[in-house]
Coordinates of C-alpha atoms and ligand atoms in Angstrom, one line a residue:
M1 CA 0.0 0.0 0.0
T2 CA 1.3 3.5 -0.8
P3 CA 1.6 5.9 2.1
V4 CA -1.6 7.7 3.1
P5 CA -1.4 11.5 2.6
T6 CA -3.6 13.9 4.4
G7 CA -6.5 15.9 2.8
P8 CA -6.8 19.6 2.9
D9 CA -8.4 19.5 6.3
G10 CA -5.7 17.2 7.7
R11 CA -7.8 14.1 7.5
P12 CA -6.1 11.0 6.1
G13 CA -6.8 10.0 2.5
S14 CA -6.8 6.4 1.4
A15 CA -4.6 6.6 -1.6
A16 CA -1.4 8.3 -2.4
H17 CA -0.3 11.1 -4.6
T18 CA 2.5 13.4 -3.7
G19 CA 2.3 15.8 -6.5
D20 CA 0.7 19.2 -6.2
A21 CA -1.9 20.8 -8.5
T22 CA 0.7 22.3 -10.7
G23 CA 2.0 18.9 -11.5
S24 CA 5.4 17.8 -10.4
G25 CA 5.8 14.2 -11.4
A26 CA 4.2 12.1 -8.9
T27 CA 3.4 8.6 -7.6
T28 CA 0.3 7.0 -9.0
V29 CA -3.1 7.7 -7.3
T30 CA -4.8 4.4 -6.7
A31 CA -8.4 3.5 -6.2
V32 CA -9.4 1.4 -3.2
D33 CA -9.2 -1.8 -5.4
G34 CA -5.7 -0.9 -6.5
T35 CA -6.6 0.4 -10.0
A36 CA -4.7 3.5 -10.9
A37 CA -7.0 6.6 -11.0
W38 CA -6.1 7.3 -14.6
E39 CA -7.0 3.8 -15.6
L40 CA -10.5 4.3 -14.2
L41 CA -10.9 7.2 -16.6
L42 CA -9.2 5.7 -19.6
P43 CA -12.3 4.4 -21.5
A44 CA -13.8 7.9 -21.1
A45 CA -10.6 9.5 -22.4
S46 CA -11.0 7.6 -25.7
A47 CA -14.6 8.8 -26.2
P48 CA -15.2 10.9 -29.3
A49 CA -13.8 14.4 -28.9
R50 CA -17.3 15.9 -28.9
T51 CA -18.4 14.0 -25.8
R52 CA -15.0 13.4 -24.1
G53 CA -15.4 16.1 -21.5
R54 CA -18.8 14.8 -20.4
A55 CA -17.6 11.2 -20.4
L56 CA -14.6 12.1 -18.2
Q57 CA -16.8 13.9 -15.8
A58 CA -19.3 10.9 -15.7
A59 CA -16.5 8.4 -15.1
L60 CA -14.9 10.4 -12.3
R61 CA -18.3 11.0 -10.7
E62 CA -19.0 7.3 -10.9
A63 CA -15.6 6.4 -9.4
V64 CA -16.4 8.6 -6.4
R65 CA -20.0 7.5 -6.1
S66 CA -19.2 3.8 -6.2
G67 CA -16.4 4.3 -3.6
R68 CA -13.6 3.2 -5.9
L69 CA -12.0 6.5 -5.2
A70 CA -12.3 6.8 -1.4
P71 CA -13.2 10.0 0.4
G72 CA -10.0 12.0 1.2
T73 CA -8.1 10.6 -1.7
R74 CA -6.0 13.3 -3.3
L75 CA -6.3 13.4 -7.0
P76 CA -3.4 13.9 -9.4
S77 CA -2.8 17.4 -10.7
S78 CA -4.7 18.3 -13.7
R79 CA -1.5 18.4 -15.7
D80 CA -0.4 14.9 -14.6
L81 CA -3.8 13.4 -15.2
A82 CA -4.1 15.0 -18.6
A83 CA -0.7 13.7 -19.6
D84 CA -1.5 10.2 -18.3
L85 CA -4.8 10.1 -20.2
G86 CA -3.5 11.9 -23.3
V87 CA -6.2 14.5 -23.2
S88 CA -6.1 18.3 -22.9
R89 CA -5.5 19.8 -19.5
G90 CA -8.5 22.0 -19.9
L91 CA -10.8 18.9 -19.9
I92 CA -9.4 17.8 -16.6
T93 CA -9.6 21.2 -15.1
E94 CA -13.2 21.5 -16.2
A95 CA -14.0 18.1 -14.8
Y96 CA -12.4 19.0 -11.4
E97 CA -14.3 22.3 -11.3
Q98 CA -17.6 20.7 -12.3
L99 CA -17.4 17.9 -9.7
T100 CA -16.2 20.3 -7.0
A101 CA -19.3 22.4 -7.7
E102 CA -21.4 19.2 -7.4
G103 CA -19.8 18.3 -4.1
Y104 CA -18.1 15.1 -5.3
L105 CA -14.6 16.7 -5.0
R106 CA -13.3 19.5 -2.9
S107 CA -10.3 21.7 -3.4
G108 CA -7.9 22.7 -0.7
R109 CA -7.0 26.1 0.6
G110 CA -3.7 26.0 -1.4
A111 CA -3.6 23.8 -4.3
G112 CA -4.9 20.3 -4.8
T113 CA -8.1 18.4 -5.3
W114 CA -9.5 15.7 -3.1
V115 CA -12.4 13.3 -3.2
G116 CA -15.1 14.7 -1.0
D117 CA -17.1 12.7 1.5
A118 CA -20.6 14.1 0.7
V119 CA -21.6 10.9 -1.1
R120 CA -20.3 8.6 1.6
A121 CA -23.6 8.3 3.5
A122 CA -25.6 7.5 0.4
R123 CA -23.3 4.7 -0.7
P124 CA -24.5 1.3 0.3
R125 CA -21.8 -0.9 1.7
A126 CA -20.8 -3.8 -0.6
R127 CA -21.9 -6.2 2.1
D128 CA -25.4 -5.0 2.0
L129 CA -25.6 -5.6 -1.7
A130 CA -24.1 -9.1 -1.6
P131 CA -26.4 -11.6 -3.1
R132 CA -28.3 -13.6 -0.6
S133 CA -28.3 -16.8 -2.7
G134 CA -26.1 -18.6 -5.1
S135 CA -23.1 -18.4 -2.7
D136 CA -22.0 -21.2 -0.4
R137 CA -23.4 -19.3 2.5
A138 CA -26.9 -19.7 1.1
G139 CA -26.8 -23.3 2.0
F140 CA -30.2 -24.8 2.6
V141 CA -32.1 -21.6 3.4
P142 CA -35.6 -22.2 1.8
G143 CA -37.5 -19.9 -0.4
T144 CA -35.7 -19.8 -3.8
P145 CA -36.1 -22.0 -6.8
D146 CA -33.2 -22.9 -9.1
L147 CA -32.8 -19.6 -11.0
S148 CA -30.6 -21.3 -13.6
L149 CA -33.7 -23.2 -14.8
F150 CA -35.3 -19.9 -15.9
P151 CA -36.2 -20.4 -19.5
R152 CA -34.2 -17.5 -20.9
S153 CA -34.4 -18.2 -24.6
A154 CA -38.1 -19.0 -24.6
W155 CA -38.7 -15.8 -22.5
G156 CA -36.5 -13.8 -24.8
A157 CA -38.4 -15.0 -27.9
A158 CA -41.7 -14.3 -26.2
Q159 CA -40.5 -10.8 -25.4
R160 CA -39.6 -10.0 -29.0
S161 CA -43.0 -11.3 -30.3
V162 CA -45.0 -9.5 -27.6
L163 CA -43.2 -6.2 -28.5
A164 CA -43.9 -6.7 -32.1
E165 CA -47.6 -7.5 -31.7
L166 CA -48.6 -5.3 -28.8
P167 CA -51.0 -2.5 -30.0
H168 CA -50.0 1.0 -28.9
E169 CA -53.1 1.3 -26.7
A170 CA -51.8 -1.6 -24.5
L171 CA -48.9 0.7 -23.5
G172 CA -51.3 3.0 -21.7
Y173 CA -52.2 2.7 -18.0
P174 CA -53.4 -0.9 -17.7
D175 CA -56.6 -2.1 -16.1
P176 CA -55.8 -2.3 -12.4
R177 CA -57.0 -5.9 -12.4
G178 CA -54.5 -6.7 -15.1
L179 CA -54.6 -7.3 -18.9
P180 CA -57.8 -9.2 -19.9
R181 CA -55.6 -11.5 -21.9
L182 CA -53.5 -12.5 -18.9
R183 CA -56.5 -12.8 -16.6
T184 CA -58.2 -15.1 -19.0
A185 CA -55.0 -17.2 -19.5
L186 CA -54.4 -17.4 -15.7
A187 CA -58.0 -18.3 -15.0
E188 CA -57.8 -21.2 -17.4
L189 CA -54.4 -22.3 -16.0
L190 CA -55.5 -22.1 -12.4
T191 CA -58.8 -23.9 -13.0
R192 CA -57.0 -26.7 -14.8
R193 CA -54.0 -27.1 -12.5
R194 CA -55.2 -26.0 -9.1
G195 CA -59.0 -26.7 -9.2
V196 CA -59.9 -23.1 -8.3
V197 CA -63.1 -21.4 -9.3
A198 CA -61.5 -18.7 -11.5
D199 CA -63.5 -16.0 -13.0
P200 CA -61.2 -13.6 -14.9
E201 CA -63.4 -10.7 -13.6
R202 CA -62.3 -11.6 -10.0
L203 CA -58.7 -12.2 -10.8
V204 CA -56.2 -9.4 -10.0
V205 CA -52.7 -9.5 -11.4
V206 CA -50.3 -8.5 -8.6
S207 CA -46.6 -8.4 -8.1
G208 CA -46.6 -11.6 -6.0
V209 CA -48.1 -13.2 -3.0
A210 CA -46.6 -10.4 -1.0
Q211 CA -48.6 -7.7 -2.7
A212 CA -51.7 -9.9 -2.7
T213 CA -51.4 -10.2 1.1
A214 CA -50.7 -6.6 1.6
L215 CA -53.7 -5.5 -0.5
L216 CA -56.0 -7.8 1.3
A217 CA -54.7 -6.8 4.7
S218 CA -55.3 -3.1 4.0
V219 CA -58.8 -3.7 2.6
L220 CA -59.6 -5.7 5.7
H221 CA -58.1 -3.0 7.9
A222 CA -60.4 -0.4 6.1
R223 CA -63.3 -2.6 7.0
G224 CA -62.4 -2.6 10.7
V225 CA -60.4 -5.8 11.0
R226 CA -57.5 -5.3 13.5
T227 CA -56.4 -8.9 14.0
A228 CA -55.7 -11.9 11.7
G229 CA -54.7 -15.4 12.5
V230 CA -51.4 -16.8 11.1
E231 CA -50.0 -20.3 11.2
S232 CA -47.4 -21.0 13.8
P233 CA -44.8 -22.0 12.8
G234 CA -45.4 -19.9 9.7
S235 CA -43.9 -17.5 7.3
P236 CA -42.6 -14.3 8.9
Q237 CA -43.7 -12.5 5.7
H238 CA -47.3 -12.9 6.7
D239 CA -46.8 -11.2 10.0
A240 CA -44.8 -8.4 8.5
L241 CA -47.3 -7.7 5.7
Y242 CA -50.3 -7.6 8.0
A243 CA -48.4 -5.5 10.5
S244 CA -47.6 -3.0 7.7
A245 CA -51.3 -2.6 7.1
G246 CA -52.0 -2.1 10.8
V247 CA -53.4 -5.6 11.4
A248 CA -51.9 -7.5 14.3
T249 CA -51.3 -11.2 13.8
V250 CA -52.4 -13.9 16.2
P251 CA -50.2 -17.0 16.0
L252 CA -52.3 -20.2 15.8
P253 CA -50.8 -23.6 16.4
L254 CA -50.9 -26.5 14.0
D255 CA -51.5 -30.2 14.4
D256 CA -51.0 -33.1 12.0
E257 CA -53.9 -32.1 9.8
G258 CA -53.5 -28.3 9.6
L259 CA -54.5 -25.3 11.7
A260 CA -55.7 -26.7 15.1
L261 CA -59.4 -26.0 15.4
G262 CA -59.7 -25.3 19.1
P263 CA -57.3 -22.4 19.2
L264 CA -58.7 -21.1 16.0
H265 CA -62.3 -20.9 17.4
A266 CA -61.0 -19.5 20.7
S267 CA -58.9 -16.8 19.0
G268 CA -61.8 -14.5 18.1
V269 CA -60.2 -13.6 14.7
R270 CA -62.3 -13.5 11.5
A271 CA -59.5 -13.7 9.0
V272 CA -56.7 -16.3 8.8
V273 CA -53.7 -16.8 6.5
T274 CA -53.0 -20.4 5.5
T275 CA -50.7 -22.5 3.3
P276 CA -52.9 -25.6 2.9
A277 CA -51.2 -27.3 -0.1
H278 CA -47.8 -27.5 1.6
Q279 CA -47.7 -25.7 4.9
F280 CA -44.8 -23.3 5.3
P281 CA -42.6 -24.4 6.9
T282 CA -43.7 -27.8 8.3
G283 CA -44.6 -29.2 4.9
I284 CA -47.8 -30.8 6.0
A285 CA -50.7 -30.9 3.5
Y286 CA -54.1 -30.0 5.2
S287 CA -56.3 -33.1 5.4
A288 CA -59.7 -33.0 3.6
R289 CA -61.4 -33.0 7.0
R290 CA -59.5 -30.0 8.2
R291 CA -60.1 -28.1 5.0
A292 CA -63.8 -28.6 5.4
A293 CA -63.6 -27.6 9.1
L294 CA -61.7 -24.5 8.2
L295 CA -64.4 -23.4 5.8
D296 CA -67.1 -24.2 8.3
W297 CA -65.3 -21.9 10.7
A298 CA -65.0 -19.1 8.1
R299 CA -68.8 -19.3 7.5
S300 CA -69.6 -19.4 11.2
V301 CA -67.7 -16.2 11.9
D302 CA -68.6 -14.6 8.5
G303 CA -64.9 -14.5 8.0
L304 CA -62.2 -15.0 5.3
V305 CA -59.4 -17.5 4.7
L306 CA -56.4 -16.3 2.7
E307 CA -55.0 -19.3 0.9
D308 CA -51.3 -18.7 0.0
D309 CA -50.6 -21.4 -2.6
Y310 CA -46.9 -20.4 -2.7
D311 CA -45.5 -23.7 -4.0
G312 CA -48.7 -25.6 -4.8
D313 CA -47.5 -26.5 -8.3
F314 CA -44.9 -29.0 -7.0
R315 CA -46.3 -32.2 -5.8
Y316 CA -44.2 -35.3 -6.4
D317 CA -45.8 -38.6 -5.4
R318 CA -49.4 -38.2 -6.5
A319 CA -51.7 -35.7 -8.2
P320 CA -51.7 -32.3 -6.6
V321 CA -54.5 -31.6 -4.0
G322 CA -56.8 -29.0 -5.4
A323 CA -56.8 -25.6 -3.8
L324 CA -59.1 -24.8 -0.9
Q325 CA -60.7 -21.9 -2.8
G326 CA -62.4 -24.4 -5.1
L327 CA -64.6 -25.5 -2.2
D328 CA -65.9 -22.1 -1.3
P329 CA -64.8 -19.2 -3.5
E330 CA -66.8 -16.7 -1.4
R331 CA -64.9 -17.5 1.8
V332 CA -61.4 -17.9 0.4
A333 CA -59.1 -15.4 -1.3
Y334 CA -56.5 -17.4 -3.3
T335 CA -53.1 -16.2 -4.2
G336 CA -50.0 -17.5 -6.0
S337 CA -47.1 -16.3 -8.1
V338 CA -44.5 -17.3 -10.5
S339 CA -41.8 -16.8 -7.8
K340 CA -41.2 -20.6 -7.4
S341 CA -42.0 -21.7 -11.0
L342 CA -40.1 -19.0 -13.0
A343 CA -38.3 -16.5 -10.8
P344 CA -39.1 -14.3 -7.8
G345 CA -37.4 -11.4 -9.6
L346 CA -40.2 -11.3 -12.1
R347 CA -42.6 -10.1 -9.4
L348 CA -45.7 -11.5 -11.0
G349 CA -48.6 -13.2 -9.2
W350 CA -52.4 -13.4 -9.0
L351 CA -55.1 -12.9 -6.5
L352 CA -58.6 -14.4 -6.8
V353 CA -61.0 -12.5 -4.5
P354 CA -64.5 -13.2 -3.4
E355 CA -67.1 -11.0 -5.0
W356 CA -67.8 -9.1 -1.8
L357 CA -64.2 -7.9 -1.6
A358 CA -63.4 -7.6 -5.3
D359 CA -64.1 -3.9 -5.8
D360 CA -62.2 -2.8 -2.7
V361 CA -59.2 -4.9 -3.7
V362 CA -59.1 -3.6 -7.3
E363 CA -59.5 0.0 -6.0
R364 CA -56.6 -0.6 -3.6
K365 CA -54.5 -2.0 -6.3
R366 CA -55.2 1.0 -8.5
T367 CA -54.3 3.5 -5.8
T368 CA -51.2 1.6 -4.9
D369 CA -49.5 1.5 -8.3
L370 CA -52.0 2.2 -11.1
G371 CA -51.7 -1.4 -12.3
H372 CA -49.1 -4.0 -13.1
P373 CA -46.5 -3.4 -15.9
A374 CA -48.3 -4.2 -19.2
L375 CA -45.4 -5.7 -21.0
D376 CA -44.6 -8.2 -18.3
Q377 CA -48.3 -9.2 -18.2
A378 CA -48.5 -9.7 -22.0
L379 CA -45.3 -11.8 -21.8
L380 CA -46.7 -14.1 -19.2
A381 CA -50.0 -14.3 -21.0
R382 CA -48.2 -15.5 -24.1
F383 CA -46.1 -17.9 -22.1
V384 CA -49.1 -19.5 -20.5
E385 CA -51.2 -19.5 -23.7
R386 CA -48.5 -21.4 -25.7
G387 CA -48.0 -24.1 -23.0
E388 CA -44.5 -22.8 -22.2
Y389 CA -45.5 -22.3 -18.6
D390 CA -46.7 -25.9 -18.3
R391 CA -43.4 -27.1 -19.9
Q392 CA -41.5 -25.1 -17.3
L393 CA -43.4 -26.6 -14.5
R394 CA -42.7 -30.1 -15.8
L395 CA -39.0 -29.3 -16.1
C396 CA -38.8 -28.0 -12.5
Q397 CA -40.9 -30.8 -11.2
R398 CA -38.5 -33.4 -12.5
A399 CA -35.4 -31.5 -11.3
Y400 CA -36.8 -30.8 -7.8
R401 CA -38.1 -34.4 -7.3
E402 CA -34.6 -35.7 -8.1
R403 CA -33.1 -33.2 -5.6
R404 CA -35.6 -34.1 -2.9
D405 CA -34.6 -37.8 -3.4
V406 CA -30.9 -36.9 -3.2
L407 CA -31.5 -34.9 0.0
V408 CA -33.4 -37.7 1.6
A409 CA -30.7 -40.2 0.7
A410 CA -27.9 -38.0 1.9
L411 CA -29.6 -37.4 5.3
A412 CA -30.1 -41.2 5.7
E413 CA -26.4 -41.7 5.0
H414 CA -24.9 -38.9 7.1
F415 CA -27.5 -38.5 9.8
P416 CA -28.8 -42.1 10.3
G417 CA -32.0 -42.3 12.3
S418 CA -33.3 -38.9 11.1
R419 CA -36.9 -38.5 10.0
V420 CA -37.7 -36.4 6.9
S421 CA -41.1 -35.0 6.5
G422 CA -43.0 -32.6 4.3
I423 CA -41.5 -34.1 1.2
A424 CA -44.6 -34.9 -0.8
A425 CA -44.6 -31.4 -2.3
G426 CA -42.8 -28.1 -2.4
L427 CA -39.2 -27.0 -2.4
H428 CA -38.1 -27.8 1.1
A429 CA -38.2 -30.6 3.6
I430 CA -38.2 -30.9 7.4
A431 CA -35.4 -33.1 8.9
T432 CA -35.8 -34.1 12.5
L433 CA -32.5 -35.5 13.7
P434 CA -32.0 -38.0 16.5
E435 CA -31.5 -36.5 20.0
R436 CA -27.8 -37.2 20.0
Y437 CA -27.2 -34.4 17.5
G438 CA -28.8 -31.8 19.9
P439 CA -29.2 -29.5 21.6
E440 CA -30.3 -27.5 18.6
E441 CA -28.4 -24.3 19.5
R442 CA -25.1 -26.1 19.5
F443 CA -25.9 -27.9 16.3
L444 CA -26.7 -24.6 14.5
A445 CA -23.6 -22.9 15.8
R446 CA -21.3 -25.6 14.6
V447 CA -23.0 -25.9 11.2
A448 CA -22.8 -22.1 10.8
E449 CA -19.1 -22.2 11.7
A450 CA -18.6 -24.7 8.9
G451 CA -20.2 -22.2 6.5
V452 CA -23.5 -24.0 5.8
A453 CA -26.5 -21.8 6.3
V454 CA -29.6 -23.6 7.6
R455 CA -32.8 -22.6 9.4
S456 CA -34.3 -24.5 12.2
L457 CA -38.1 -25.0 12.5
A458 CA -38.0 -23.1 15.8
Q459 CA -36.9 -20.0 13.9
Y460 CA -40.3 -19.8 12.2
G461 CA -42.3 -20.1 15.5
H462 CA -43.7 -17.1 17.3
G463 CA -41.6 -17.4 20.5
A464 CA -43.5 -20.3 22.0
S465 CA -41.2 -22.9 23.4
G466 CA -43.1 -25.8 21.7
A467 CA -43.3 -29.4 22.8
E468 CA -41.1 -30.6 25.7
G469 CA -37.8 -31.9 24.4
A470 CA -38.1 -29.7 21.3
K471 CA -35.2 -27.6 22.3
R472 CA -33.0 -30.6 22.6
M473 CA -34.2 -32.0 19.2
V474 CA -32.7 -30.6 16.0
R475 CA -35.4 -29.9 13.5
L476 CA -34.2 -28.3 10.3
V477 CA -36.1 -26.6 7.4
L478 CA -34.0 -27.6 4.4
G479 CA -34.6 -25.8 1.1
Y480 CA -33.2 -28.0 -1.7
A481 CA -34.6 -26.8 -5.0
H482 CA -32.0 -24.2 -5.6
L483 CA -29.1 -26.7 -5.1
T484 CA -27.7 -29.1 -7.6
P485 CA -27.6 -32.8 -6.4
G486 CA -23.8 -32.5 -5.9
R487 CA -24.2 -29.4 -3.7
I488 CA -26.9 -31.1 -1.7
R489 CA -24.7 -34.1 -1.0
A490 CA -21.7 -31.9 -0.2
G491 CA -23.8 -29.7 2.1
V492 CA -25.2 -32.6 4.1
E493 CA -21.8 -34.1 4.4
R494 CA -20.3 -30.8 5.5
M495 CA -23.0 -30.5 8.2
A496 CA -22.3 -34.0 9.4
K497 CA -18.6 -33.4 9.6
A498 CA -19.2 -30.1 11.5
V499 CA -21.2 -31.8 14.2
Ligands
LIG1 C1 -45.0 -18.6 2.6 C2 -44.6 -17.8 1.4 N1 -45.6 -17.3 0.6 C3 -45.3 -16.6 -0.5 C4 -44.0 -16.4 -0.8 C5 -43.6 -15.8 -2.2 O1 -44.0 -14.5 -2.2 P1 -44.0 -13.7 -3.6 O2 -45.0 -14.4 -4.5 O3 -44.4 -12.3 -3.3 O4 -42.6 -13.8 -4.2 C6 -43.0 -16.8 0.0 C7 -41.6 -16.5 -0.3 O5 -40.7 -17.3 -0.2 C8 -43.3 -17.6 1.1 O6 -42.4 -18.1 1.9

C-alpha cells in the first residue's frame, strides 16, 4: 500500500499522490481496489472528442459515487492526469471544477483536489448488496427455486414477439385488475392445474403473493379488521405484511392435519392466512377433513381465509391436491405467483378474490401502483397460452423431485435415524435429527461455523417454546430446490462433519 497522505483538512486519505496541483511528477493515485485513478478514466478519455469532456466527468463521478476513489483521496494534478490520459489539460480542469461544484470533489486552501465525502452516506456498503443466494453461505435456506432453470431463450423469444404484436393502446395505463388476456389465461391455468373457481373478472394481477397479502390486509383494515390469524410456525412474511397494514397477527398452532381448530375458534379472529397445499414451513398438507372444518369456521364467523398457494404446483408422489378456494370461492381469497416456478425477480402473481371484496381490492391495487406493468403481463400471457409455462413446471418438477430424493438419501447416509417429513410437495423438507445431535443451538452454531446456512423449524415459530424436548431436538427446514444434487450431497456431508 502506498503511504496515506492527508487531505486539505488534515484528515487521512486512502490513496497516495505526492504531487501538487501544478504537477510535479508524482506517484500513482490508486483507487481502493488498486486500480490507478487514470485507468478508471481511460475508457472515457478515448470517447469521441465531442463527448469526451462529459464522459470524463461521468467516469470520475461514478468512481467517487461507487467508492472506488475513497473520500479523502488526493487526485493527481490536472497536468499529470491530462498527460496520463493523453487529453487536454482543460478537460481535466473543467471536470475537477464541475465535480467540485457538485460536491463530489473538494479543493484545498492552497492547491490540490481531493475526493469529498458528501456521497459517503448514500453509498450502500458492498456487504449490503451481496447476493443472498447462489453463494455457499446460502446453504439450505428455503425460499428460492433454481434460478438457472429460468427459460431465458423462450422468455426472450416471447419478449420479441410480444413487443412486435402489442398494440399502442396496450402501453397506456393498464386495467388495475390486469390485462384481460392474462387474466383469461391465468383463470384457465389455475382452474386446470389447481382446481380453483377462477372468473377472470375476479382475478387481479399482482406483483406476487406479498402484494396480494398486503392489498388484502389493507382492505380488511379499512373494514375494521384489526387482528388476523397466522399459522405458527409460519412465514414471517405474513406477520410483516399484516403489520404494515396495521393488522396484528395472532399465532395459531398446527396439528398433524393443519390449523388446530380449538385455538382457531377461541382466538376471536375472523381472518386467517394459511398455506394448505404444503404448509410453510412444516410441509404438512391439510387433510380433507381439516379443509372442510376451516371453511365451516369461516362461514360461522362470517370470515375470510387467505390461501397462500406459494408452491402448490410442485407435488411429487401423487396428483396435486386442489386448492381450498375451489370448495368455497366466497370464503377464500386465493393467491399464488411465478416466484417458485419461473423466478421471484419477475414479481408476477395473482389474487382471486370473493365477490364481496373484489371492488375494494381492485381499487386498492389502483391507488397503490396504477396497475401492473403491461409488457410483463403480456409476456406471461403468451407464455401461458402457448404451453411454455406448463413445460417449465414439468421441467422444474423433474429437477426438484430428483433433488428431494438426493436430500433424503444424503440425510439417511450422514444422519442415520433422522426423520424427513413434508416431502410430498414443495421446495423444502423438514429433517428431525436423533437426539444425539442436539441441543439445537449447539448444532446450529457448529454448522454455521462450517459455512453451511440452515434454518431451524423453531426460527419460524412465534416465540412459543413448543413441545417438551423440542429444544434438545434438532429440526431443520432444508430448502433443496436451488441446489444441484452435488451441492446437496456436499452440504449434508459438511453438516455431518461439523457436528
Ligand atoms: C409462505 C410464502 N408465501 C409466499 C412467498 C412468495 O412471495 P412472492 O410471491 O411475493 O414472491 C414466499 C416467499 O418465499 C413464502 O415463503
